[in-house]
Coordinates of N, CA and C and ligand atoms in Angstrom, one line a residue:
M1 N 181.9 28.0 -85.4 CA 182.3 29.1 -84.4 C 183.5 29.9 -85.0
S2 N 183.4 31.1 -84.7 CA 184.5 32.0 -85.1 C 185.7 31.9 -84.2
K3 N 186.9 32.2 -84.7 CA 188.1 32.2 -83.9 C 188.2 33.4 -83.1
V4 N 187.4 34.4 -83.3 CA 187.5 35.7 -82.6 C 187.0 35.4 -81.2
H5 N 187.9 35.8 -80.2 CA 187.6 35.4 -78.8 C 186.8 36.5 -78.1
V6 N 186.6 37.6 -78.8 CA 185.9 38.7 -78.1 C 184.6 39.0 -78.9
K7 N 183.7 39.7 -78.3 CA 182.5 40.0 -79.0 C 182.0 41.4 -78.6
K8 N 181.0 41.9 -79.4 CA 180.5 43.2 -79.2 C 180.1 43.4 -77.7
G9 N 180.6 44.6 -77.2 CA 180.2 44.9 -75.8 C 181.3 44.5 -74.8
D10 N 182.2 43.7 -75.2 CA 183.3 43.3 -74.3 C 184.3 44.5 -74.1
T11 N 184.9 44.5 -73.0 CA 186.0 45.5 -72.7 C 187.3 44.8 -73.0
V12 N 188.1 45.4 -73.8 CA 189.4 44.8 -74.2 C 190.5 45.8 -73.9
V13 N 191.7 45.2 -73.9 CA 192.9 46.0 -73.8 C 193.8 45.7 -75.0
M14 N 194.5 46.7 -75.5 CA 195.4 46.5 -76.6 C 196.7 45.9 -76.0
I15 N 197.2 44.8 -76.6 CA 198.4 44.2 -76.1 C 199.7 44.5 -76.9
T16 N 199.5 45.0 -78.1 CA 200.6 45.4 -79.0 C 200.4 46.7 -79.6
G17 N 201.5 47.2 -80.2 CA 201.3 48.4 -81.0 C 201.3 49.7 -80.2
I18 N 201.1 50.8 -81.0 CA 201.2 52.1 -80.3 C 200.0 52.3 -79.3
N19 N 199.0 51.5 -79.4 CA 197.9 51.7 -78.5 C 198.0 50.7 -77.3
Q20 N 199.1 50.1 -77.2 CA 199.3 49.1 -76.1 C 198.9 49.7 -74.7
G21 N 198.1 48.9 -74.0 CA 197.7 49.3 -72.7 C 196.4 50.1 -72.7
K22 N 195.9 50.5 -73.9 CA 194.7 51.2 -73.9 C 193.5 50.3 -73.9
K23 N 192.5 50.8 -73.2 CA 191.3 49.9 -73.0 C 190.1 50.5 -73.8
G24 N 189.3 49.7 -74.2 CA 188.1 50.2 -74.9 C 187.0 49.1 -75.1
K25 N 185.9 49.6 -75.5 CA 184.8 48.6 -75.7 C 184.7 48.2 -77.1
V26 N 184.4 46.9 -77.3 CA 184.3 46.4 -78.7 C 183.0 46.9 -79.3
L27 N 183.1 47.6 -80.4 CA 181.9 48.1 -81.0 C 181.4 47.2 -82.1
D28 N 182.3 46.5 -82.7 CA 181.9 45.6 -83.8 C 183.0 44.5 -84.0
V29 N 182.6 43.4 -84.5 CA 183.5 42.3 -84.8 C 183.3 41.8 -86.2
D30 N 184.4 41.7 -86.9 CA 184.3 41.1 -88.3 C 184.9 39.7 -88.2
K31 N 184.0 38.7 -88.1 CA 184.5 37.4 -87.9 C 185.3 36.8 -89.1
D32 N 184.9 37.2 -90.3 CA 185.6 36.7 -91.5 C 187.1 37.2 -91.5
E33 N 187.2 38.5 -91.1 CA 188.6 39.1 -91.2 C 189.3 39.0 -89.8
S34 N 188.6 38.4 -88.8 CA 189.2 38.4 -87.5 C 189.6 39.8 -87.0
R35 N 188.8 40.8 -87.3 CA 189.1 42.1 -86.9 C 188.0 42.7 -85.9
V36 N 188.5 43.5 -85.0 CA 187.5 44.1 -84.1 C 187.7 45.6 -84.1
L37 N 186.5 46.3 -84.0 CA 186.5 47.7 -83.9 C 186.4 48.1 -82.4
V38 N 187.4 48.8 -81.9 CA 187.4 49.1 -80.5 C 187.2 50.6 -80.3
E39 N 186.3 51.0 -79.4 CA 186.0 52.4 -79.1 C 187.2 53.1 -78.7
G40 N 187.6 54.2 -79.4 CA 188.7 55.0 -79.0 C 190.1 54.5 -79.4
I41 N 190.1 53.4 -80.0 CA 191.4 52.8 -80.3 C 191.7 52.8 -81.8
N42 N 192.9 53.1 -82.2 CA 193.3 53.1 -83.6 C 192.5 54.2 -84.4
L43 N 192.5 55.3 -83.9 CA 191.8 56.4 -84.5 C 192.5 57.0 -85.7
R44 N 191.8 57.1 -86.7 CA 192.3 57.8 -87.9 C 191.6 59.1 -88.1
T45 N 192.3 60.1 -88.5 CA 191.7 61.4 -88.7 C 191.3 61.5 -90.1
K46 N 190.1 61.9 -90.3 CA 189.5 62.1 -91.6 C 189.1 63.5 -91.8
H47 N 189.4 64.0 -92.9 CA 189.0 65.4 -93.2 C 187.7 65.4 -93.9
K48 N 186.8 66.1 -93.4 CA 185.5 66.1 -94.0 C 185.3 67.5 -94.7
K49 N 184.9 67.4 -95.9 CA 184.7 68.6 -96.6 C 183.3 69.1 -96.4
A50 N 183.2 70.4 -96.4 CA 181.8 71.0 -96.2 C 181.1 70.8 -97.6
R51 N 179.9 70.2 -97.5 CA 179.2 70.0 -98.8 C 178.5 71.3 -99.2
N52 N 178.1 72.0 -98.3 CA 177.5 73.3 -98.7 C 177.7 74.3 -97.6
R53 N 177.3 75.5 -97.8 CA 177.6 76.6 -96.8 C 176.9 76.4 -95.5
Y54 N 175.9 75.5 -95.4 CA 175.2 75.4 -94.2 C 175.9 74.3 -93.3
Q55 N 176.7 73.4 -94.0 CA 177.3 72.3 -93.3 C 178.7 72.6 -93.0
Q56 N 179.2 72.3 -91.8 CA 180.6 72.6 -91.5 C 181.5 71.5 -91.9
G57 N 182.6 71.8 -92.5 CA 183.6 70.8 -92.7 C 184.5 70.7 -91.5
G58 N 185.4 69.8 -91.5 CA 186.3 69.7 -90.4 C 186.9 68.4 -90.3
I59 N 187.5 68.1 -89.1 CA 188.2 66.9 -88.9 C 187.4 66.0 -88.0
I60 N 187.2 64.8 -88.5 CA 186.6 63.8 -87.6 C 187.5 62.6 -87.4
K61 N 187.3 62.1 -86.2 CA 188.1 60.9 -85.9 C 187.3 59.7 -85.9
Q62 N 187.9 58.6 -86.5 CA 187.1 57.4 -86.7 C 188.0 56.2 -86.4
E63 N 187.4 55.2 -85.7 CA 188.1 54.0 -85.4 C 188.4 53.2 -86.6
V64 N 189.5 52.6 -86.6 CA 189.8 51.6 -87.7 C 190.0 50.2 -87.0
P65 N 189.4 49.2 -87.6 CA 189.5 47.9 -86.9 C 190.9 47.4 -86.7
V66 N 191.1 46.7 -85.6 CA 192.4 46.1 -85.4 C 192.3 44.5 -85.4
H67 N 193.4 43.8 -85.6 CA 193.3 42.4 -85.6 C 193.0 41.9 -84.2
S68 N 192.1 40.9 -84.2 CA 191.7 40.4 -82.8 C 192.8 39.8 -82.0
S69 N 193.9 39.4 -82.6 CA 195.0 38.9 -81.8 C 195.8 40.0 -81.1
N70 N 195.4 41.3 -81.4 CA 196.1 42.4 -80.7 C 195.3 42.8 -79.5
V71 N 194.2 42.2 -79.2 CA 193.5 42.6 -78.0 C 193.3 41.4 -77.1
M72 N 193.1 41.8 -75.8 CA 192.8 40.8 -74.8 C 191.6 41.2 -74.1
L73 N 190.8 40.2 -73.7 CA 189.6 40.5 -73.0 C 189.9 40.9 -71.5
I74 N 189.2 41.8 -71.0 CA 189.3 42.1 -69.6 C 188.2 41.4 -68.8
C75 N 188.6 40.6 -67.9 CA 187.6 39.9 -67.1 C 187.0 40.8 -66.1
K76 N 185.7 40.9 -66.1 CA 185.0 41.8 -65.2 C 185.3 41.4 -63.7
K77 N 185.5 40.2 -63.5 CA 185.7 39.8 -62.1 C 187.2 40.0 -61.6
C78 N 188.1 39.6 -62.5 CA 189.6 39.9 -62.1 C 189.9 41.3 -62.4
N79 N 189.2 42.0 -63.3 CA 189.5 43.3 -63.7 C 190.9 43.4 -64.3
A80 N 191.3 42.3 -65.0 CA 192.6 42.2 -65.6 C 192.5 41.5 -67.0
P81 N 193.5 41.8 -67.9 CA 193.4 41.0 -69.1 C 193.6 39.6 -68.9
T82 N 192.8 38.8 -69.7 CA 192.8 37.4 -69.5 C 192.6 36.6 -70.8
K83 N 193.0 35.4 -70.7 CA 192.7 34.5 -71.9 C 191.3 33.9 -71.7
V84 N 190.7 33.7 -72.8 CA 189.3 33.2 -72.8 C 189.3 31.8 -73.1
G85 N 188.6 31.0 -72.3 CA 188.4 29.6 -72.6 C 186.9 29.3 -73.0
K86 N 186.7 28.2 -73.6 CA 185.3 27.8 -73.9 C 185.1 26.5 -73.2
Q87 N 183.9 26.4 -72.7 CA 183.5 25.2 -72.0 C 182.1 24.8 -72.3
I88 N 181.9 23.5 -72.3 CA 180.5 23.1 -72.4 C 180.1 22.5 -71.1
L89 N 179.0 23.1 -70.6 CA 178.5 22.6 -69.3 C 177.8 21.3 -69.4
E90 N 177.5 20.8 -68.3 CA 176.8 19.5 -68.2 C 175.4 19.5 -68.9
D91 N 174.8 20.7 -68.8 CA 173.5 20.8 -69.4 C 173.5 21.1 -70.9
G92 N 174.7 21.2 -71.4 CA 174.9 21.4 -72.9 C 175.1 22.9 -73.3
S93 N 175.0 23.8 -72.3 CA 175.3 25.2 -72.6 C 176.7 25.4 -72.9
K94 N 177.0 26.3 -73.9 CA 178.4 26.6 -74.2 C 178.7 28.0 -73.6
V95 N 179.8 28.1 -72.8 CA 180.1 29.3 -72.1 C 181.5 29.7 -72.4
R96 N 181.7 31.0 -72.2 CA 183.1 31.5 -72.2 C 183.5 31.7 -70.8
V97 N 184.7 31.2 -70.5 CA 185.3 31.3 -69.1 C 186.6 32.1 -69.1
C98 N 186.8 32.7 -68.0 CA 188.1 33.4 -67.8 C 189.1 32.3 -67.3
K99 N 190.2 32.3 -68.0 CA 191.2 31.3 -67.6 C 191.9 31.6 -66.3
K100 N 191.8 32.8 -65.8 CA 192.4 33.1 -64.5 C 191.5 32.7 -63.3
C101 N 190.3 33.3 -63.3 CA 189.5 33.0 -62.2 C 188.5 31.9 -62.4
E102 N 188.5 31.4 -63.7 CA 187.6 30.3 -64.1 C 186.1 30.6 -63.9
D103 N 185.8 31.9 -63.9 CA 184.4 32.3 -63.8 C 183.8 32.4 -65.2
I104 N 182.5 32.2 -65.2 CA 181.9 32.2 -66.5 C 181.7 33.7 -66.9
I105 N 182.2 34.0 -68.1 CA 182.1 35.3 -68.6 C 180.7 35.6 -69.2
D106 N 180.3 34.7 -70.1 CA 178.9 34.7 -70.6 C 178.6 33.4 -71.3
V107 N 177.3 33.3 -71.6 CA 176.8 32.1 -72.2 C 176.7 32.3 -73.7
L108 N 177.4 31.4 -74.5 CA 177.4 31.6 -75.9 C 176.1 30.9 -76.5
I109 N 175.9 29.6 -76.1 CA 174.8 28.9 -76.6 C 174.1 28.3 -75.4
E110 N 172.8 28.7 -75.2 CA 172.1 28.1 -74.1 C 171.5 26.7 -74.5
K111 N 171.4 25.9 -73.5 CA 170.9 24.6 -73.8 C 169.5 24.7 -74.4
K112 N 169.1 23.7 -75.2 CA 167.8 23.7 -75.9 C 166.8 22.9 -75.1
Ligands
LIG201 ZN1 188.6 36.4 -64.3

């Protein structure tokens, strides 16, 4: 299992840095690097050159991955940043739980 506590599609909030307090959706997770790509967070401006006269050049903004320790998951039930716990249910399913409301966030591994 990866140490990254969030996954694609989660809504997270930045807890450090210049983007602190900003929320966004996780677009991608790099488990090896423990980095997450969050929609609208940590944007870098890139200048795009026009390749030919039919194509416009210009400035595009692109997200740069941030370290997973800089984000916190937002629990859909509490609607607040929370720590994520992992639990194994009696039937063997592995789930992620919100440490605040103890509600199941989602199922990681369903029982076989
Ligand atoms: Zn919760």
